[in-house]
XYZ file of C-alpha atoms in Angstrom:
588
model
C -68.527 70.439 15.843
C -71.046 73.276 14.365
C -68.153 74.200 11.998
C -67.567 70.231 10.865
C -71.273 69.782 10.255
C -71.812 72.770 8.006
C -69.092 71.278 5.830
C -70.809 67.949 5.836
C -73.573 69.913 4.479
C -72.247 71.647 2.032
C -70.222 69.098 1.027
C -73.483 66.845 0.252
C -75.568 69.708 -1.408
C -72.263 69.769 -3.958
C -72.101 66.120 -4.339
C -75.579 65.703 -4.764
C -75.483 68.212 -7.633
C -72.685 67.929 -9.595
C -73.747 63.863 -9.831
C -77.368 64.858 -11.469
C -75.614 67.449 -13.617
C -72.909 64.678 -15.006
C -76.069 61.954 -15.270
C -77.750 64.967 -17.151
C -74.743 66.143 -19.475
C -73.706 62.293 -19.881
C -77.095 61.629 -21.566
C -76.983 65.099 -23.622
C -73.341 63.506 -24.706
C -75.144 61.012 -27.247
C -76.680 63.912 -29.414
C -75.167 66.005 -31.951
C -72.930 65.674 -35.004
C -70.302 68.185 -35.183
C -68.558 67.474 -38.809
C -65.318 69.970 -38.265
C -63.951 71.363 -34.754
C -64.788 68.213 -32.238
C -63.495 65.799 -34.961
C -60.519 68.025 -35.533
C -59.456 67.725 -31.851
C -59.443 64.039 -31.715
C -57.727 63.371 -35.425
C -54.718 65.873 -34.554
C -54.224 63.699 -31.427
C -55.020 60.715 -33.473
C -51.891 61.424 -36.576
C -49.949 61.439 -33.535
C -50.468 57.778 -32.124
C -49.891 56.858 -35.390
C -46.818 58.212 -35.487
C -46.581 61.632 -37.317
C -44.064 63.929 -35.635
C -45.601 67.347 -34.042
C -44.576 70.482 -35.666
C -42.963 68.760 -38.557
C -45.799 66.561 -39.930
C -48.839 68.673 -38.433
C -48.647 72.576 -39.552
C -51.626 73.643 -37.602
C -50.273 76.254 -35.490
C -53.101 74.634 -32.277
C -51.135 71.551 -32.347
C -49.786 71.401 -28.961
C -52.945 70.878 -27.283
C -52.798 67.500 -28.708
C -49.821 66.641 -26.234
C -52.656 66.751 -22.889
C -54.734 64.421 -25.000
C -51.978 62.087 -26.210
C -51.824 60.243 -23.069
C -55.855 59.907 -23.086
C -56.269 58.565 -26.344
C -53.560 55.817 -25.436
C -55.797 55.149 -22.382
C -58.592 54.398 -24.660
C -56.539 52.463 -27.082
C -55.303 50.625 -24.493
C -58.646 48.983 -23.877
C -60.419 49.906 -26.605
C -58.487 48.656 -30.081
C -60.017 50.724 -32.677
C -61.629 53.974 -33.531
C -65.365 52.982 -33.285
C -67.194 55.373 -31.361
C -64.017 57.429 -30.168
C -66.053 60.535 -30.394
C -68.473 59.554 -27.693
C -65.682 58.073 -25.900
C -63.763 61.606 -25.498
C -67.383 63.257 -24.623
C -66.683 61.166 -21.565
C -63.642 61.862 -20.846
C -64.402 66.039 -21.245
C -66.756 65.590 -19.041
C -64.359 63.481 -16.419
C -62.526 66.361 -16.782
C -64.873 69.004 -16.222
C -65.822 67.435 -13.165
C -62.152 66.609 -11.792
C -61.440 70.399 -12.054
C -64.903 71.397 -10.482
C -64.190 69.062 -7.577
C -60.380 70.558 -7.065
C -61.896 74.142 -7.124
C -65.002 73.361 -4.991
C -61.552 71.848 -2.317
C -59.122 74.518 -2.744
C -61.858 77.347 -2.162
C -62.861 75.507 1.618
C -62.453 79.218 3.507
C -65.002 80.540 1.020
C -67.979 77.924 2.784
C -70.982 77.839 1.006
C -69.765 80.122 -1.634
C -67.275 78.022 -3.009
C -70.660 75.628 -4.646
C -71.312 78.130 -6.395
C -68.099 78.716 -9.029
C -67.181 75.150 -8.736
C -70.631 73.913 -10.466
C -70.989 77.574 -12.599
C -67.318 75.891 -14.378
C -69.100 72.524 -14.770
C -71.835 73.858 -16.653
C -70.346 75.869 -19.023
C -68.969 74.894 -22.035
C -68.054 77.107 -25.278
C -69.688 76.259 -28.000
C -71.114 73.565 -26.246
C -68.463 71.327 -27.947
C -67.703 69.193 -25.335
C -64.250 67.654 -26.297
C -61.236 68.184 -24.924
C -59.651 71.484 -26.988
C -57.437 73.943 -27.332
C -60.373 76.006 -25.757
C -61.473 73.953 -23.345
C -58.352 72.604 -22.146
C -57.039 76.200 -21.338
C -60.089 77.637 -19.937
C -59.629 74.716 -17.366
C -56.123 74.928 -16.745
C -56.069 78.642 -16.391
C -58.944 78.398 -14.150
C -57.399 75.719 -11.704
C -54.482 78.191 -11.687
C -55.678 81.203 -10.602
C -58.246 78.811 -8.018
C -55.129 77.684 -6.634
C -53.294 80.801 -5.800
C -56.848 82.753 -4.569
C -58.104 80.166 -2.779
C -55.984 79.642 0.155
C -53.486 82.216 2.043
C -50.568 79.455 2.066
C -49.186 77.612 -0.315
C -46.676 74.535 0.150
C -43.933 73.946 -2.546
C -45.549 70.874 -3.604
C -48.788 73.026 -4.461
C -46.934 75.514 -6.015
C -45.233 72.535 -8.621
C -48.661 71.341 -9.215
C -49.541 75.105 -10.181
C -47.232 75.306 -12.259
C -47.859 72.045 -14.181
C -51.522 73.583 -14.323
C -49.912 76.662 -15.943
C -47.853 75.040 -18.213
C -51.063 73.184 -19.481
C -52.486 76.710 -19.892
C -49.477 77.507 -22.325
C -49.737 74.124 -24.285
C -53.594 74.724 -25.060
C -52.853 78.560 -25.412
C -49.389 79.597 -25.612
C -50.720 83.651 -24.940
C -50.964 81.940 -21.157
C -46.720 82.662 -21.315
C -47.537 86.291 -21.360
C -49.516 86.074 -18.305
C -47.011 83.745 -16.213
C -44.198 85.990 -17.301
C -46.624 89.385 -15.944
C -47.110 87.464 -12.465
C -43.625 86.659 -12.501
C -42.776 90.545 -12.851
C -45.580 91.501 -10.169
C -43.743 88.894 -7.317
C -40.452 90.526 -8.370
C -41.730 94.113 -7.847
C -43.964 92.937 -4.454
C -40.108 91.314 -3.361
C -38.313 94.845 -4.318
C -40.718 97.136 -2.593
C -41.136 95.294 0.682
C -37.513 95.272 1.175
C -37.213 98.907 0.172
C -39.675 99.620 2.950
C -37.452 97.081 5.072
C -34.093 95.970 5.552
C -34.826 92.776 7.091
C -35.291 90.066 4.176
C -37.093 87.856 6.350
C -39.561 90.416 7.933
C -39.864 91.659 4.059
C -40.552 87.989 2.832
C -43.462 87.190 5.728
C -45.197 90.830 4.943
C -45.594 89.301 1.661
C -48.860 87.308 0.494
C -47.835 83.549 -0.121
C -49.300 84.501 -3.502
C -46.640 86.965 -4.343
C -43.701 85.504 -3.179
C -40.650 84.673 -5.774
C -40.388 81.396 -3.656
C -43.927 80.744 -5.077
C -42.977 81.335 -8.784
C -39.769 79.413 -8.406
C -41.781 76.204 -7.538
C -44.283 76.804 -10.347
C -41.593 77.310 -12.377
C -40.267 74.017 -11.669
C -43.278 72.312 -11.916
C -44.038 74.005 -15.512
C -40.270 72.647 -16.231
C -40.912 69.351 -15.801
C -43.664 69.443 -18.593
C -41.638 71.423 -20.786
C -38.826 68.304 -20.695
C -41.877 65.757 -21.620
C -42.830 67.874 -24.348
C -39.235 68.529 -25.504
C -38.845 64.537 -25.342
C -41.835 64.015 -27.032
C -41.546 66.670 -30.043
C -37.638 65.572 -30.364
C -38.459 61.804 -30.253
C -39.916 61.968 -33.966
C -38.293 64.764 -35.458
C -34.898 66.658 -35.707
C -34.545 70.702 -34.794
C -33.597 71.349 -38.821
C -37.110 69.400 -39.196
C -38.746 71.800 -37.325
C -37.086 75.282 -37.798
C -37.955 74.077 -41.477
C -41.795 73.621 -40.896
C -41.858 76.336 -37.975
C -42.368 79.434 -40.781
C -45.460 77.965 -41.961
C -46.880 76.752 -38.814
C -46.797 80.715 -37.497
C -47.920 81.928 -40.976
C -51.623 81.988 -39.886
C -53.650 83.931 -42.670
C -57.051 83.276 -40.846
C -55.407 85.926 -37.827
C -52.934 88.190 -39.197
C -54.488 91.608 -37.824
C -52.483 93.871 -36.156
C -52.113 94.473 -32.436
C -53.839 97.551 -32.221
C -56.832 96.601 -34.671
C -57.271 93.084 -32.502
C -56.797 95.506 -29.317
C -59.352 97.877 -30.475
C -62.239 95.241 -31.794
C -61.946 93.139 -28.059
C -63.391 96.497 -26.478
C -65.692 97.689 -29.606
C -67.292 94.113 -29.823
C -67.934 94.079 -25.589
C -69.704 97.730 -26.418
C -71.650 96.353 -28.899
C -73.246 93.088 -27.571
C -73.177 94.559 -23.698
C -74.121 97.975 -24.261
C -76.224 98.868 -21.290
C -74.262 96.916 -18.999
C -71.005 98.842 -20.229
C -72.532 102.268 -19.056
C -74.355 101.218 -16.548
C -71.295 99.319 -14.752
C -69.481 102.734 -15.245
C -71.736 105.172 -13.949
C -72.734 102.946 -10.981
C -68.904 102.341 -10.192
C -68.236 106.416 -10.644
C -71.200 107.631 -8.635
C -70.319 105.175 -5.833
C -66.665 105.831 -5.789
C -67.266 109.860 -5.645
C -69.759 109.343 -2.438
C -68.050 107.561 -0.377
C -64.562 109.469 -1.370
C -67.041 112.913 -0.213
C -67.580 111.017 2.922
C -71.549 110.218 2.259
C -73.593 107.405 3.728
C -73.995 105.214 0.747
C -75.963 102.201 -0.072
C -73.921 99.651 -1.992
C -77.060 97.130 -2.395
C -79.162 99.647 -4.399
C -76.238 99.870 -6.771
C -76.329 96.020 -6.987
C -79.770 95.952 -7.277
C -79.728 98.215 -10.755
C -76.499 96.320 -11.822
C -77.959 92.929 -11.148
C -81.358 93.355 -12.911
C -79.547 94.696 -16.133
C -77.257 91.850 -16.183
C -80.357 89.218 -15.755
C -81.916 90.847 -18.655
C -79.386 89.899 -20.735
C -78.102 86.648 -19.439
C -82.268 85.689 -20.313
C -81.895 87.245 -23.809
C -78.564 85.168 -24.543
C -79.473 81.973 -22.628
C -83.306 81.898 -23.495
C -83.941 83.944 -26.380
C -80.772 84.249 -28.622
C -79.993 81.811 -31.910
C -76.611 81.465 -32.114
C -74.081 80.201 -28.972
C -76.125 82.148 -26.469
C -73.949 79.872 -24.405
C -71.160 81.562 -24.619
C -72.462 84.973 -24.450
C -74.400 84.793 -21.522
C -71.446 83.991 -19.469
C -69.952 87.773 -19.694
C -72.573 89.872 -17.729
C -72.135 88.384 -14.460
C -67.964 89.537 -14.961
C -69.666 93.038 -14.501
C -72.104 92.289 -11.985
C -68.692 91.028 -9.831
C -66.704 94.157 -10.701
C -69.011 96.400 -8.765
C -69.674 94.075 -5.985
C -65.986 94.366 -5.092
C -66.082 97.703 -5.555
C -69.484 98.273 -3.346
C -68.114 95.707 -0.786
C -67.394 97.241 2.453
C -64.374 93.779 3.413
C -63.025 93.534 -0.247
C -61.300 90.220 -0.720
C -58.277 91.531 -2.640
C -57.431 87.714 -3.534
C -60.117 86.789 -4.927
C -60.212 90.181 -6.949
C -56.365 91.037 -8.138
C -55.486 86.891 -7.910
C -58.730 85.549 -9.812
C -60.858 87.981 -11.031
C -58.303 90.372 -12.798
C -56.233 88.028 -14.029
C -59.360 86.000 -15.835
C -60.104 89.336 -17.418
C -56.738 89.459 -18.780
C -56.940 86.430 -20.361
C -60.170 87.163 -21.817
C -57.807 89.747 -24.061
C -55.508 87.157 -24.283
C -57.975 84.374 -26.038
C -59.025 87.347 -28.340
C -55.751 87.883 -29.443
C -55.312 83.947 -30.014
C -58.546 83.168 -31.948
C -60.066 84.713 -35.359
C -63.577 83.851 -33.814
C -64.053 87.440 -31.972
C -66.698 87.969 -29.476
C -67.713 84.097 -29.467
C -64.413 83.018 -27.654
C -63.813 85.948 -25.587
C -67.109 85.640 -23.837
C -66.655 81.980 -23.732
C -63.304 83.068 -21.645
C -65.317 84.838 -19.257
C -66.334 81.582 -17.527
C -63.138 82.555 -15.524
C -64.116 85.882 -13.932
C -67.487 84.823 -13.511
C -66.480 82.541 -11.848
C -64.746 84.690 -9.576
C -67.789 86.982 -9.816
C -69.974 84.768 -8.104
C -67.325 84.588 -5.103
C -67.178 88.461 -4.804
C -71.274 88.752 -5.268
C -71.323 85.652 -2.587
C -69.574 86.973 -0.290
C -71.683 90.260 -1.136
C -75.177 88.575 0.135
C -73.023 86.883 3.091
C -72.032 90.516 4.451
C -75.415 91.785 4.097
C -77.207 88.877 5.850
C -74.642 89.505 8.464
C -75.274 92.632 8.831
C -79.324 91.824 9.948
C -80.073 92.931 13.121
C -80.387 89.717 15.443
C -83.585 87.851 14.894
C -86.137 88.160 18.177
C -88.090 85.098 19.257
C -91.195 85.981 17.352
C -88.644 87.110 14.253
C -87.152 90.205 12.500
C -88.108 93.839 14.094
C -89.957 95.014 11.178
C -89.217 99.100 12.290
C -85.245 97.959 13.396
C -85.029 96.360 9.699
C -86.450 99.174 7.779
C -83.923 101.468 9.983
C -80.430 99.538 9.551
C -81.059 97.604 6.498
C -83.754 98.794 4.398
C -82.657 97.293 0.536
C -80.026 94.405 1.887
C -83.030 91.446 1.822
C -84.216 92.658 -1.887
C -80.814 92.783 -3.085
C -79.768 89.459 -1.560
C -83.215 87.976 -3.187
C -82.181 89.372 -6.569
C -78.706 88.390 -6.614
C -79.749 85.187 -5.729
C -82.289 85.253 -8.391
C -79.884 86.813 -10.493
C -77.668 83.441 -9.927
C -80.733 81.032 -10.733
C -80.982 82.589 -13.542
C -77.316 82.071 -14.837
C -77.252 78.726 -14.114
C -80.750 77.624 -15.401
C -79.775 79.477 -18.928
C -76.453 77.987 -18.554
C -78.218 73.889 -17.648
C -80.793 74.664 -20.696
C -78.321 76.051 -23.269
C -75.951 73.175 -22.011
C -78.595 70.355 -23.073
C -80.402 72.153 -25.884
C -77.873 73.543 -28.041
C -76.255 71.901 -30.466
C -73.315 72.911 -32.904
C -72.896 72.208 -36.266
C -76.049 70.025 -35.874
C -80.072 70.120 -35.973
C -81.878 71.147 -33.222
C -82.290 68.290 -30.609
C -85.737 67.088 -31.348
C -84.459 66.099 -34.701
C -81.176 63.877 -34.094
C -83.279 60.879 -33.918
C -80.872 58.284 -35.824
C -77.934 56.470 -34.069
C -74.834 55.923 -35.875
C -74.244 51.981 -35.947
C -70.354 51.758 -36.776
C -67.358 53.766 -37.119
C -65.530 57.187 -34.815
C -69.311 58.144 -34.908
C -70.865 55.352 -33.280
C -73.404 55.848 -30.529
C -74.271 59.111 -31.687
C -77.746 60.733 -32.663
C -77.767 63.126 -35.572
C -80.274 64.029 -37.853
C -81.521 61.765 -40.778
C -79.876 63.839 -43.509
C -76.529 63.678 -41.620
C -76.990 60.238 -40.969
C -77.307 59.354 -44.786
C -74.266 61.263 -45.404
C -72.226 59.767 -42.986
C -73.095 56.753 -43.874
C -72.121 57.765 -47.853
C -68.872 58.665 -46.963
C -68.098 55.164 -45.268
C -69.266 53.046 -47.563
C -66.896 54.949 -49.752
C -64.004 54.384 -47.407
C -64.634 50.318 -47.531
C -65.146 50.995 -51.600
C -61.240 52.024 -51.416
C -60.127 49.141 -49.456
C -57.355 51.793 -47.226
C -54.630 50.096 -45.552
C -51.787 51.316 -43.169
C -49.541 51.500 -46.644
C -52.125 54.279 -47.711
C -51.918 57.754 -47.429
C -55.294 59.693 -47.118
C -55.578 63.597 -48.026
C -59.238 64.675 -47.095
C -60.448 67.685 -49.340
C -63.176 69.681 -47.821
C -65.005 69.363 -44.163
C -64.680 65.846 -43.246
C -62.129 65.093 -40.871
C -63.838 62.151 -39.469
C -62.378 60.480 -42.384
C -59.012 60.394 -41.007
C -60.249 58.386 -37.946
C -62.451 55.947 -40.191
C -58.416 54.091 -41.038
C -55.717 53.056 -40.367
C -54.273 54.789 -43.628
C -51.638 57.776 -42.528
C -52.771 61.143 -42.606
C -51.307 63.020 -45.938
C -52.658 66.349 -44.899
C -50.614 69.188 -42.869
C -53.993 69.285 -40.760
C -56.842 67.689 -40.491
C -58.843 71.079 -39.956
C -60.442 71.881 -43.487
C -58.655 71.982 -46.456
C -60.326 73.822 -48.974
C -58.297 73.188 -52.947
C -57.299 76.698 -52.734
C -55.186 76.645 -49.770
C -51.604 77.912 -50.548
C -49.897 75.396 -47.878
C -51.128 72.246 -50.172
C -48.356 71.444 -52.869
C -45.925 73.480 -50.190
C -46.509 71.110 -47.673
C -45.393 68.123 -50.178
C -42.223 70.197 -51.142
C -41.365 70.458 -47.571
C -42.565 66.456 -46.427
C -42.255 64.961 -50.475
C -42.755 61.590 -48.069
C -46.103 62.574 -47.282
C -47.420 62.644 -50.832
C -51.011 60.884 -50.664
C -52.238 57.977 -52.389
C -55.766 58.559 -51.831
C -57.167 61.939 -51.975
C -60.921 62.116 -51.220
C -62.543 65.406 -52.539
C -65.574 65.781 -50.363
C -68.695 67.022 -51.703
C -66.886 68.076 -54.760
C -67.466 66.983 -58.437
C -65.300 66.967 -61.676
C -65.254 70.639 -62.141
C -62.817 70.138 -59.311
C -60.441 68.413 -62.493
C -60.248 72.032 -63.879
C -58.965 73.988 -61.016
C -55.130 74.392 -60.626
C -55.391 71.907 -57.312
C -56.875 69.103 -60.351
C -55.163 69.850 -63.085
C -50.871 69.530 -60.583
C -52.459 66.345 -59.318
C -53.649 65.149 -62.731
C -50.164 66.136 -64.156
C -48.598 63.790 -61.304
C -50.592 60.577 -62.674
C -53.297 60.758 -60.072
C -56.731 58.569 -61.301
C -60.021 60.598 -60.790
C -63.109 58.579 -60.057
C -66.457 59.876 -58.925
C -67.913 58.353 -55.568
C -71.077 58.789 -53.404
C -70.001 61.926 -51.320
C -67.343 63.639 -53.409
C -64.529 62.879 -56.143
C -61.302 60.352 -55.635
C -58.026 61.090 -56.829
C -56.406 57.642 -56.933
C -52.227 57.245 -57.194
C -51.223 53.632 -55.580
């Protein structure tokens, strides 16, 4: 009955505060005009519903993302028959999102009790970038995260489970196909956990029940399975609009990525130099601590794991405040690496270590951490954003740290705490529980304040005082400069009259344009295409149908004309007229 009613409880405290967080993010959804990457999600997904064929007619090599969003934008289209205010229409349905996945993990990590708040809303408030759109980021940071919570949360897994794992995973891969190298590692770990128990005994079955759920090939067969039955929508749905000599034709430019071509061991060397340069203290400090306590205990010494926390967790608090209160620039995605420290040496200090939690969660999220670095060109900025995921397991392990020690008190009298018996068994486990839980308050109030006040690719919040009135953009704030601008560039649209016989080529950052009609996209992505990219005029060799009719040169003027990109499409009988926001080249 006790048991039943501290679930109630913390069931309630949960409910209670994920609802004022999603009334508070919901509101913060209406600000903010972000002209390239948010856009850029929803027009890949967009070319798609109207028809283009994925990874012949779209050469951006993040495309597969778009298949997870494909059947949400139907959804909306469904009800919803144009693209007027589509923007703030897949704000909502990020944040739908966000919250599904915080409720499943908040479920699946029951045996964890009041702990299991704690990552559940930590995953709800972060965001990188604070782009809140369904992404290639975002996307796999979720999916990767309701993996691992899966596997780590609970000691038994049911087939069923397992095939809904593995569709989680083989989200993972869509939105970040570096995910593959992790699946295929786990796969070789339950392999190696199957060979050694059965070297150590004969019996198969005794061998297979010695085994952790977890680890079991059993396990991976079913998320295999489960992971298969996506791959055969997404073979369906990439074969359904294009042939394999289609693709194999476009695949060579698709991979040939100029914005990451470094080499493994430059990209392996910069993850760790650019950790040692924003985390410096924290790198040393976590070291030292970690050494010192290992060495004691191995010598057989009394030691006092909470002192180490204490020095580890005021070091990390000083710089989760400097990147969530005082830092310019996406403080909220560097503030979300110190507490992956903070959770390393709490498992190490701890005297029960929850290996789950540790080698199925915590380990694994730093992995992919190495893994997102190796996937973007954005350096530090994603891989810290990344660290949501061992944070998140960090503030298990440091839960469970403050649950040991406050079980640990000597039994409280009926006129309180022996003062003398608490000084003499537990003399630093109340001021390290009170800064660790400090320590959290902290992480989550920088993490609430960068969530609502920071704003990408816009003006600070205080200025986005005008509401678009029409078009994707509608229902959003921006600032009054951005608002004329936008506002430019569609009145420009309606000059040209588009249709659904037009084909639209977008020079420059403006990707909403693609959204603003019904004209097919000409481009071979809607990310920004500068004049000087080599894949222009190759892309029309390759897809000669996709020449464009329209080609809108934003924020350019004629001196445009004179550059090699002017001068091919002038040679092909293309019209040049100047308009509000940028130059026209005109071919109907």
């Amino acid at each position: 009955m006790g048991h039943n009613i501290h679930i109630k409880k913390e069931t309630a405290i949960y409910a209670v505060c994920l609802a004022v967080l999603f009334c508070l993010f919901a509101w913060r959804q209406f600000f903010g005009f972000n002209k390239n990457d948010e856009i850029f999600y929803i027009s890949t997904v967009y070319r798609f519903f109207q028809g283009d064929a994925m990874l012949v007619d779209e050469w951006n090599n993040v495309q597969l993302f778009a298949l997870i969003t494909y059947p949400i934008y139907w959804l909306i289209r469904l009800v919803h028959n144009s693209n007027e205010g589509i923007i703030l229409l897949f704000r909502m349905a990020y944040l739908v999102f966000q919250a599904l996945v915080s409720v499943w993990c908040f479920c699946r990590l029951k045996r964890f009790g009041w702990i299991r708040i704690l990552p559940a809303l930590f995953y709800f408030v972060t965001t990188p970038y604070n782009i809140n759109s369904m992404s290639y980021n975002t996307l796999a940071f979720g999916f990767v995260l309701l993996v691992l919570v899966t596997l780590a949360g609970s000691e038994n897994l049911s087939a069923p489970m397992c095939i809904l794992c593995g569709m989680f995973t083989a989200g993972a891969v869509l939105a970040n196909p570096y995910v593959v190298i992790l699946f295929l590692l786990y796969g070789v770990i339950c392999v190696g956990s199957a060979v050694w128990s059965h070297h150590t005994k004969n019996n198969w079955k005794q061998c297979q029940q010695r085994i952790p759920d977890a680890l079991k090939i059993r396990t991976y067969f079913f998320m295999g399975v489960g992971a298969f039955l996506i791959l055969l929508v997404f073979v369906w749905f990439v074969f359904s609009r294009g042939t394999l000599n289609e693709i194999l034709e476009c695949f060579e430019y698709i991979v040939m990525d100029t914005e990451r071509q470094k080499s493994f061991w430059e990209k392996l060397a910069k993850y760790f130099i650019r950790i040692h340069r924003y985390y410096t203290g924290l790198v040393y400090l976590t070291a030292i601590l970690s050494v010192v306590y290992l060495i004691a205990r191995k010598a057989g010494k009394q030691v006092s794991g909470e002192l180490y926390m204490i020095a580890e967790a005021v070091a990390a608090g000083g710089h989760i405040i400097y990147y969530g209160f005082c830092w310019e620039m996406v403080g909220i995605n560097y503030m979300l690496v110190p507490l992956t420290f903070v959770g390393l040496l709490a498992y190490v200090t701890s005297e029960k270590k929850d290996r789950y939690v540790f080698y199925g969660w915590f380990l694994p999220g730093v992995f992919y951490t190495l893994l997102a670095h190796f996937a973007t060109n954005t350096g530090i900025l994603t891989m810290s954003a990344s660290c949501m995921i061992p944070s998140a397991a960090s503030l298990v392990l440091i839960g469970q740290h403050m649950q040991a020690a406050k079980e640990s008190w000597p039994a409280m009298q009926p006129n309180g705490y022996d003062t003398a018996l608490m000084q003499e068994s537990h003399k630093y486990s109340a001021v390290c529980g009170t800064v660790l839980a400090v320590l959290i308050v902290v992480q989550f109030a920088g993490g609430i304040w960068q969530r609502v006040t920071y704003v990408w690719g816009d003006e600070k919040l205080p200025k986005l005082t005008v509401a678009a009135e029409e078009g994707p953009l509608k229902g959003i704030h921006t600032s009054e400069e951005n608002s004329l601008l936008y506002e430019d560039v569609m009145q420009d649209m309606e000059d040209l009259q588009l249709t659904r016989e037009d084909k639209l080529f977008v020079v420059g950052i403006a990707p909403w344009m693609y959204l603003n009609t019904e004209a097919e996209c000409a481009a071979y992505s809607t990310w920004e295409t500068l004049e000087t990219d080599p894949l222009i005029f190759t892309y029309y060799e390759v897809r000669p149908e996709k020449q464009p009719t329209v080609i809108y040169c934003y924020d350019y003027d004629e001196s445009i004309l004179d550059t090699e990109f002017g001068t091919a499409f002038l040679n092909k009988g293309y019209k040049p007229m100047m308009m509000r926001r940028g130059l026209v080249l005109l071919r109907r």
